[in-house]
Amino acid sequence: MTAPAVPQRLSAPEPGWTDTVDVVVIGSGIAGLTAALKARELGTVLVVTKDVVASGSTQWAQGGIAAALSPEDSPEDHLHDTLVAGAGLCDPDAVRALVTEGPDAVRDLIELGARFDTLADGDLSLTREGGHHRNRIAHAGGDATGAEIERALVAAVKRADDIRLIEHALVIDLLTAADGGVAGVTLHVMGEGQLDGVGAIRSRVVILASGGIGQLYAATTNPSVSTGDGMALALRAGAKVRDLEFVQFHPTVLWLGKSAKGQQPLVSEAVRGEGAFLVDHEGKRFMQGQHELADLAPRDIVAKAIMRQMLATGKDHVYVDARHFGDEKWRVRFPTILASCRSHGIDPVRELIPVAPACHYSSGGVWTDLDGQTSMPGLYACGEVACTGVHGANRLASNSLLEGLVFARRIAAHLADGLPPLRQPVADVRVPGLVDADVVDEVQRVMTVGAGVIRSARGLSEAGATLAKLIEQPAGEPGTPGWEATNLVTVASALIAAATVREESRGSHWREDHPDRDDRNWSGSLDLTLPSEGETARPRTTFVPHDSKENAHHG
Ligand code: SIN
């Protein structure tokens, strides 16, 4: 099966207005806002965000931000746990940058105004999550870490009156120059007055920080804005995307019934980090003996164990047991989860919490080097949209906020050596296209069934065939629903291509027809590009062995 062909660029009206800045940042989570705050020292900065500034994934992060901040911990230990979770595919240089620069980056975040939870003596309160051998997760508001970080960053951006912000603006495509570099973006602003409708912003640098792809699946922890826009537009422009087959399913997402769709409430791994455990329908624990860390094994191992349990028993969920926390601990340590369970009629102080895996995080994304540079000159990426090499085949819990923070800072440090010149955009000869906005529910269904937690050649092939039919359905007028649908199918097609080619099971990629990890043949990454084919474009995969020169991110 070849992965379905997708549009070469998005159908959209011609830009009705133009503006010019030095740096455009797409996205307003921890990565985008950190990049904007640092880049403002280098030139004019514009942040473009699809909804309101705080609507992305960062504010939903519960567990926390991992960094070796305790005297009993070390960057070396954090490196070790990250590499083990990544199942042989992390870039050790990227991980080293993360763990050595992480502690200072978190301290700077505190300096900026983020208030993390502390112990009675004023030291940071640090907890544990899956795959960590030390207590190294800093948290805020108990289980509202992302919301507090986002609050502090938004406040800092609002104080910085030289950072321009456009909300309710979807970036459509990249403007490209004759040398293959990026010359700016086209975007659609749902505004009033001068910046309304489709426009073009020319810039010397574009920093993609637009988040993930959770809306590809029927149930996800991601908000509705996570439609893979950044990955899709980067692919269309010719940038390289890596490791897209590694989609992390969070093991413990509140189970709200078979037909629950869209964003689902998370039950943080930190709940297990504080002593909760998984049980089956008989109340029996099933993680003991499966891994030395039992209920706190890396996330892929716990998700697989839950799936096996569900398959063996014919049930569609298992349970987290945290009744022994008692009322006080639930209220102080996990107020968000307590409230969300109670709002769904579950009292975790007295009852088991029903949970099942749901799509959570894309470990792959737009390939970058250690400075956040993509394969396109002038285009940078950080946060979930990027593949820096930090996560490999399975992200270690609470490494994502840290990655967004550290690599946004690295991009700014790199740009401090000099911004590239403003490039002249060339006329776009790519053939425009659009997918019917109404296909999204079906795309989510087929991706969940065929390219979800458990995959096979047959399931992936069926998903690809259905996707190809959906893409051919006549589309409506250009607008955000159609653009998002097109971005989703673009990423879906690329993901199916990579998941089909990788005939092994590793990290969060589980092939029931190739159940073992195969280091002899698959010790490396799959790069995806989107070459034109007639009037459309079709994903192409290239295997990059882990020890090859090309895989050295700074090579
Ligand atoms: C959680 O709190 O369980 C999620 C943390 C993460 O995804 O890193």
XYZ file of C-alpha atoms and ligand atoms in Angstrom:
563
model
C 0.000 0.000 0.000
C 1.273 3.475 -0.783
C 0.157 6.219 1.581
C -2.610 8.451 0.191
C -1.751 11.490 -1.941
C -2.569 14.852 -0.340
C -2.773 18.487 -1.544
C 0.520 20.249 -2.387
C -0.676 23.443 -0.700
C -3.915 24.707 0.814
C -6.533 26.352 -1.413
C -6.994 29.881 -0.101
C -7.832 33.347 -1.401
C -4.874 35.496 -2.483
C -3.423 37.551 0.412
C -5.252 40.862 0.756
C -2.659 42.471 3.012
C 1.073 42.186 3.732
C 3.244 42.951 6.740
C 6.945 42.476 7.500
C 8.679 41.495 10.755
C 12.004 39.888 11.674
C 10.684 36.799 13.456
C 7.281 35.111 13.227
C 6.512 32.613 16.004
C 3.643 30.230 15.243
C 2.090 28.990 18.474
C 1.734 30.296 22.017
C 2.557 27.449 24.402
C 5.732 27.104 26.478
C 7.940 26.774 23.362
C 6.431 29.618 21.334
C 6.216 32.143 24.148
C 9.727 31.327 25.403
C 11.075 31.763 21.859
C 9.225 35.083 21.523
C 10.481 36.413 24.861
C 14.070 35.569 23.950
C 13.896 36.661 20.288
C 12.558 40.128 21.105
C 16.133 41.084 21.971
C 17.113 40.338 18.358
C 14.450 42.083 16.271
C 10.733 42.609 15.794
C 8.659 39.604 16.897
C 5.129 38.586 15.999
C 3.367 35.655 17.695
C 0.528 34.112 15.682
C -1.851 31.768 17.464
C -4.889 29.910 16.185
C -7.228 30.541 19.102
C -6.646 32.698 22.159
C -3.117 32.805 23.488
C -3.560 30.191 26.261
C -5.590 27.655 24.289
C -2.820 25.192 23.369
C -1.622 21.998 25.054
C 0.719 23.627 27.598
C -2.084 24.716 29.921
C -3.375 21.130 30.112
C -0.067 19.637 31.305
C -0.679 18.201 34.743
C 2.235 16.176 36.087
C 4.949 18.748 35.701
C 8.335 19.555 34.293
C 11.252 17.168 34.749
C 14.719 18.468 35.639
C 17.569 17.364 37.885
C 16.881 19.987 40.560
C 17.439 17.944 43.703
C 20.853 17.325 45.330
C 20.109 13.580 45.128
C 19.662 13.797 41.349
C 21.990 14.557 38.449
C 21.702 15.408 34.738
C 23.474 12.091 34.096
C 20.658 10.166 35.852
C 18.035 12.152 33.935
C 19.914 11.378 30.703
C 19.939 7.677 31.513
C 16.176 7.517 32.187
C 15.411 9.501 29.010
C 17.546 7.208 26.840
C 15.976 4.067 28.316
C 12.433 5.384 27.699
C 13.392 6.380 24.125
C 14.051 2.688 23.287
C 17.312 3.201 21.408
C 16.256 6.080 19.151
C 17.095 9.209 21.143
C 19.889 11.482 19.951
C 22.200 11.422 23.000
C 23.562 14.908 22.183
C 20.041 16.365 22.175
C 19.221 14.600 25.440
C 22.452 15.887 26.980
C 21.520 19.448 26.004
C 18.073 18.925 27.564
C 19.241 17.541 30.891
C 22.221 19.836 31.418
C 20.470 23.078 30.434
C 17.114 22.042 31.941
C 17.729 22.961 35.601
C 18.788 26.555 34.812
C 15.907 26.915 32.341
C 13.432 25.942 35.083
C 15.111 28.325 37.552
C 14.729 31.118 34.958
C 11.056 30.244 34.609
C 10.694 30.671 38.376
C 12.537 34.000 38.092
C 10.034 35.019 35.413
C 7.171 34.441 37.847
C 6.090 30.775 37.610
C 5.153 29.571 41.106
C 5.995 25.914 41.665
C 4.875 23.916 44.707
C 7.379 23.913 47.569
C 7.995 21.970 50.772
C 7.747 23.534 54.229
C 11.460 24.483 54.066
C 10.943 26.360 50.771
C 12.654 23.743 48.573
C 10.839 22.654 45.427
C 8.472 19.744 45.946
C 9.546 17.091 43.428
C 7.590 14.002 42.478
C 8.067 10.986 40.247
C 6.402 9.696 37.092
C 6.764 6.661 34.832
C 10.331 5.783 33.827
C 12.015 8.148 36.324
C 14.293 6.608 38.948
C 14.439 9.872 40.949
C 11.965 12.441 42.215
C 12.553 15.146 39.606
C 9.150 16.431 38.495
C 8.483 20.002 39.610
C 4.766 20.796 39.770
C 2.496 23.750 40.371
C -0.986 24.099 41.850
C -0.733 20.367 42.662
C -1.630 19.076 39.208
C -1.989 22.338 37.262
C 1.642 22.798 36.230
C 1.047 23.731 32.601
C -1.618 26.269 33.513
C 0.750 28.026 35.927
C 3.638 28.039 33.436
C 1.346 29.376 30.714
C 0.017 32.048 33.099
C 3.535 33.247 33.902
C 4.620 33.264 30.237
C 1.484 35.045 28.990
C 1.942 37.675 31.717
C 5.573 38.166 30.648
C 4.593 38.473 26.981
C 1.863 40.993 27.859
C 4.442 43.013 29.835
C 6.751 42.981 26.799
C 4.900 45.542 24.719
C 7.306 45.075 21.804
C 5.962 41.555 21.121
C 3.001 41.676 18.736
C 0.363 39.006 19.130
C -2.310 37.986 16.636
C -4.934 35.611 18.055
C -7.544 33.673 16.038
C -5.122 33.353 13.139
C -4.420 30.118 11.285
C -1.145 29.978 9.392
C -1.971 28.511 5.991
C 1.356 27.869 4.275
C 4.969 29.005 4.212
C 6.254 31.526 1.686
C 9.385 30.127 0.107
C 12.353 31.736 -1.637
C 14.405 30.730 -4.695
C 17.128 29.172 -2.483
C 14.566 26.866 -0.812
C 14.570 28.952 2.356
C 11.560 30.399 4.121
C 10.422 33.952 3.325
C 7.428 34.209 5.671
C 3.903 32.840 5.984
C 0.423 33.221 4.601
C -2.276 33.264 7.230
C -5.949 33.787 7.806
C -6.934 36.202 10.556
C -10.422 36.198 11.975
C -10.055 39.834 12.877
C -11.559 43.169 12.238
C -10.181 46.140 10.361
C -6.760 46.018 8.738
C -5.723 42.485 9.618
C -8.776 40.568 8.512
C -8.951 37.644 6.113
C -5.975 36.110 4.304
C -2.683 38.009 4.442
C 1.051 37.481 4.048
C 3.747 38.183 6.585
C 7.267 38.357 5.294
C 9.949 37.524 7.835
C 13.613 36.615 8.156
C 12.835 33.701 10.427
C 9.775 31.525 11.122
C 9.716 29.571 14.389
C 7.168 26.754 14.372
C 5.852 26.037 17.871
C 2.346 24.993 16.917
C 2.017 21.829 18.997
C 0.857 18.332 18.199
C -1.511 16.074 16.344
C -3.867 14.653 18.990
C -6.994 15.439 16.981
C -5.949 12.729 14.510
C -7.492 10.233 16.935
C -11.018 9.839 18.307
C -9.981 10.225 21.945
C -7.055 12.378 22.999
C -5.803 14.450 25.890
C -5.054 17.278 23.427
C -7.259 20.345 22.982
C -9.239 20.911 19.773
C -6.502 23.127 18.292
C -4.035 20.197 18.002
C -4.663 19.457 14.322
C -1.075 18.999 13.133
C -1.021 22.342 11.276
C 2.705 22.938 11.756
C 3.789 19.482 10.642
C 1.507 19.630 7.614
C 2.672 23.023 6.383
C 6.314 22.105 6.954
C 5.863 18.907 4.931
C 4.114 20.814 2.131
C 6.980 23.328 1.992
C 9.558 20.548 1.653
C 10.858 20.257 5.227
C 11.854 16.897 6.651
C 9.692 15.258 9.338
C 11.087 12.450 11.495
C 9.848 9.663 13.829
C 6.158 10.353 13.122
C 5.175 6.728 13.754
C 5.936 7.167 17.447
C 2.641 8.466 18.839
C 2.431 8.193 22.578
C -0.840 6.970 24.081
C -1.169 8.068 27.692
C -2.038 4.968 29.733
C -4.430 6.603 32.185
C -7.004 8.857 30.567
C -10.376 9.030 32.319
C -12.637 6.523 30.572
C -15.967 8.148 29.819
C -17.576 5.408 27.773
C -17.125 3.815 24.366
C -18.395 6.767 22.390
C -16.389 9.481 24.173
C -14.725 11.671 21.550
C -12.359 14.619 21.432
C -10.373 15.937 24.390
C -10.615 13.636 27.422
C -9.535 14.358 31.024
C -6.081 13.118 31.990
C -5.334 11.216 35.186
C -1.705 12.235 35.583
C 1.063 9.704 35.961
C 1.975 11.708 39.040
C -1.033 10.036 40.727
C 0.833 6.756 40.366
C 4.055 8.616 41.226
C 2.463 9.364 44.612
C 1.525 5.728 45.216
C -1.637 4.902 43.263
C -1.715 1.673 41.260
C -3.554 -0.010 38.398
C -6.067 -2.788 38.970
C -8.263 -4.908 36.739
C -12.017 -5.464 37.048
C -11.393 -8.012 39.827
C -9.404 -5.422 41.769
C -6.130 -7.304 41.073
C -2.903 -5.381 40.440
C -1.349 -6.332 37.098
C 1.811 -4.218 36.689
C 3.876 -6.054 39.290
C 6.313 -8.442 37.621
C 5.987 -6.692 34.247
C 8.818 -4.202 34.872
C 11.167 -3.327 37.741
C 9.244 -0.041 38.175
C 5.839 -1.825 38.127
C 3.077 0.827 37.930
C 5.734 3.453 37.228
C 7.276 1.697 34.217
C 7.822 3.877 31.119
C 4.587 4.963 29.510
C 4.683 2.641 26.472
C 5.091 -0.394 28.725
C 2.163 0.587 30.952
C -0.056 1.423 27.932
C 0.723 -1.966 26.373
C 0.063 -3.813 29.638
C -3.313 -2.080 29.919
C -4.181 -2.918 26.305
C -3.221 -6.573 26.861
C -5.344 -6.625 29.987
C -8.283 -5.124 28.122
C -7.908 -7.570 25.228
C -7.611 -10.574 27.568
C -10.691 -9.625 29.605
C -12.802 -8.140 26.798
C -13.227 -4.928 28.840
C -12.609 -1.462 27.465
C -10.950 0.037 30.525
C -9.036 -0.744 33.718
C -8.847 1.228 36.974
C -6.501 3.457 38.939
C -6.834 2.874 42.686
C -5.913 5.929 44.752
C -8.544 5.652 47.466
C -5.828 5.385 50.111
C -4.773 9.016 49.425
C -7.784 10.164 51.422
C -9.688 13.403 51.035
C -6.947 15.834 52.127
C -4.248 14.529 49.775
C -6.657 14.469 46.841
C -7.710 18.059 47.509
C -4.225 19.475 47.989
C -2.143 17.441 45.581
C -4.551 16.695 42.714
C -7.324 19.308 42.774
C -7.780 19.376 38.978
C -8.134 15.612 38.634
C -10.382 15.423 41.692
C -12.684 18.073 40.219
C -12.759 16.478 36.781
C -13.495 12.986 38.206
C -16.267 14.379 40.424
C -17.746 16.338 37.522
C -18.161 12.962 35.800
C -19.748 11.335 38.837
C -16.636 9.494 40.083
C -15.327 10.135 43.587
C -11.683 8.961 43.624
C -11.570 9.215 47.421
C -14.044 6.327 47.619
C -14.104 4.790 44.150
C -11.763 3.308 41.566
C -11.077 5.611 38.595
C -11.875 4.009 35.211
C -9.065 4.688 32.726
C -7.954 3.660 29.234
C -5.120 4.775 26.918
C -5.768 7.754 24.606
C -3.600 9.691 22.183
C -1.350 12.059 24.105
C 1.867 13.138 22.432
C 3.736 13.001 19.155
C 7.342 12.032 19.868
C 8.271 12.792 16.253
C 7.813 15.957 14.246
C 9.656 18.445 12.082
C 13.318 17.427 12.180
C 15.679 19.920 13.800
C 19.337 20.076 14.689
C 20.534 21.020 18.180
C 19.855 24.710 17.449
C 16.258 24.060 16.404
C 17.044 24.570 12.702
C 14.913 22.497 10.345
C 16.032 21.260 6.935
C 14.713 24.550 5.405
C 16.913 27.640 5.850
C 15.169 30.216 8.043
C 12.633 27.706 9.439
C 13.049 26.667 13.084
C 10.883 24.380 15.219
C 10.505 23.690 18.942
C 8.016 22.033 21.271
C 5.766 19.144 20.247
C 5.801 20.051 16.538
C 9.568 19.428 16.471
C 11.667 16.283 16.473
C 14.865 17.365 18.225
C 15.940 13.789 18.899
C 15.157 14.081 22.621
C 12.267 11.607 22.743
C 13.287 8.795 20.398
C 10.589 6.118 20.218
C 8.857 7.064 23.466
C 8.987 10.345 25.389
C 9.885 10.171 29.065
C 7.098 11.665 31.195
C 7.315 15.409 31.832
C 10.209 15.897 29.403
C 8.014 17.792 26.937
C 7.590 21.094 28.794
C 11.326 21.003 29.441
C 12.112 20.308 25.792
C 9.948 23.251 24.658
C 11.707 25.519 27.124
C 15.291 24.415 26.470
C 15.105 24.250 22.673
C 13.264 27.586 22.343
C 16.165 29.113 24.268
C 18.660 27.328 22.018
C 16.950 28.756 18.920
C 17.213 32.284 20.324
C 20.855 31.720 21.299
C 21.586 30.542 17.770
C 19.772 33.497 16.187
C 21.767 35.858 18.402
C 24.724 35.160 16.087
C 22.799 37.032 13.390
C 19.373 36.841 11.795
C 19.376 35.737 8.148
C 18.494 38.363 5.510
C 14.862 38.839 4.471
C 14.272 36.469 1.552
C 12.222 37.375 -1.507
C 9.234 35.025 -1.860
C 8.842 33.317 -5.234
C 5.486 32.678 -6.921
C 3.938 29.496 -5.526
C 3.616 26.931 -8.328
C 2.282 24.135 -6.112
C -1.207 22.977 -7.019
C -3.712 24.030 -4.328
C -6.183 21.572 -2.852
C -8.581 21.103 0.020
C -10.243 18.249 1.868
C -13.905 18.193 2.893
C -14.189 19.461 6.478
C -16.852 16.812 7.218
C -14.377 13.910 6.926
C -12.698 14.610 10.273
C -14.820 12.220 12.391
C -14.158 9.385 9.966
C -10.434 10.210 9.791
C -10.286 9.996 13.588
C -12.140 6.690 13.556
C -9.923 5.027 10.947
C -6.728 6.331 12.552
C -7.843 4.990 15.952
C -8.689 1.579 14.535
C -5.852 1.210 12.019
C -2.988 3.385 13.247
C -3.650 3.598 16.988
C -2.107 1.725 19.902
C -1.949 -1.639 18.101
C -1.023 -1.678 14.414
C -0.558 -4.219 11.644
C 0.178 -4.135 7.899
C -3.444 -4.969 7.227
C -4.908 -2.375 9.588
C -2.597 0.336 8.264
C -3.418 -0.567 4.682
C -7.163 -0.397 5.381
C -6.740 2.945 7.130
C -4.757 4.255 4.138
C -7.388 3.075 1.658
C -10.237 4.717 3.601
C -8.223 7.909 3.971
C -7.619 8.011 0.201
C -11.395 7.853 -0.405
C -12.088 10.570 2.149
C -9.494 12.843 0.530
C -11.302 12.499 -2.805
C -14.636 13.664 -1.401
C -15.606 17.083 -2.862
C -14.537 19.901 -0.543
C -16.426 23.031 0.428
C -15.155 26.597 0.466
C -11.693 27.351 1.889
C -11.837 28.192 5.605
C -10.499 26.979 8.948
C -12.513 23.691 9.072
C -11.308 22.629 5.592
C -7.729 23.758 6.228
C -7.602 21.839 9.523
C -9.107 18.752 7.876
C -6.481 18.948 5.115
C -3.699 19.316 7.669
C -5.004 16.291 9.582
C -5.117 14.035 6.515
C -1.671 15.239 5.442
C -0.169 14.185 8.762
C -2.287 11.004 8.800
C -0.969 9.971 5.402
C 2.645 10.579 6.454
C 2.121 8.718 9.730
C 0.591 5.729 7.959
C 3.543 5.687 5.538
C 6.093 5.539 8.369
C 4.108 3.097 10.536
C 3.713 0.757 7.557
C 7.410 0.756 6.710
C 8.663 0.180 10.265
C 8.219 -3.564 10.554
C 9.086 -3.964 14.221
C 7.682 -2.997 17.614
C 9.615 -0.319 19.497
C 8.629 2.291 22.049
C 5.159 3.550 21.281
C 5.008 1.868 17.830
C 3.398 -1.528 18.397
C 3.038 -3.838 15.362
C 1.180 -7.028 16.263
C 2.504 -8.603 13.038
C 6.111 -7.706 14.011
C 5.965 -7.964 17.807
C 9.695 -7.716 18.589
C 12.184 -4.908 18.616
C 14.602 -5.442 15.727
C 17.859 -3.593 16.368
C 19.610 -5.255 13.448
C 17.307 -3.729 10.841
C 15.529 -0.843 12.539
C 18.052 0.942 14.689
C 17.395 4.312 13.119
C 14.787 6.887 12.196
C 12.367 7.251 9.321
C 12.464 10.626 7.609
C 9.367 11.759 5.762
C 9.123 14.217 2.904
C 6.235 15.135 0.619
C 7.407 15.180 -3.000
C 4.959 16.359 -5.670
C 3.349 13.727 -7.813
C 1.182 15.156 -10.596
C -1.246 17.551 -8.972
C -0.863 16.147 -5.478
C 1.944 15.081 -3.172
C 2.672 11.716 -1.584
C 4.737 10.949 1.539
C 8.095 9.318 0.971
C 10.098 7.597 3.731
C 13.878 7.362 4.004
C 15.535 5.220 6.668
C 18.395 6.963 8.462
C 20.503 4.480 10.467
C 21.238 5.769 13.931
C 24.990 5.669 13.507
C 24.977 7.412 10.119
C 26.541 10.850 9.770
C 23.257 12.342 8.602
C 21.719 11.380 11.897
C 24.217 13.463 13.845
C 21.900 16.359 14.564
C 24.685 18.894 14.585
C 26.519 17.371 11.584
C 0.992 13.334 33.132
O 0.836 14.185 33.993
O 0.785 12.141 33.300
C 1.447 13.765 31.779
C 2.825 14.212 31.834
C 3.437 14.138 30.480
O 2.792 13.775 29.515
O 4.630 14.404 30.402
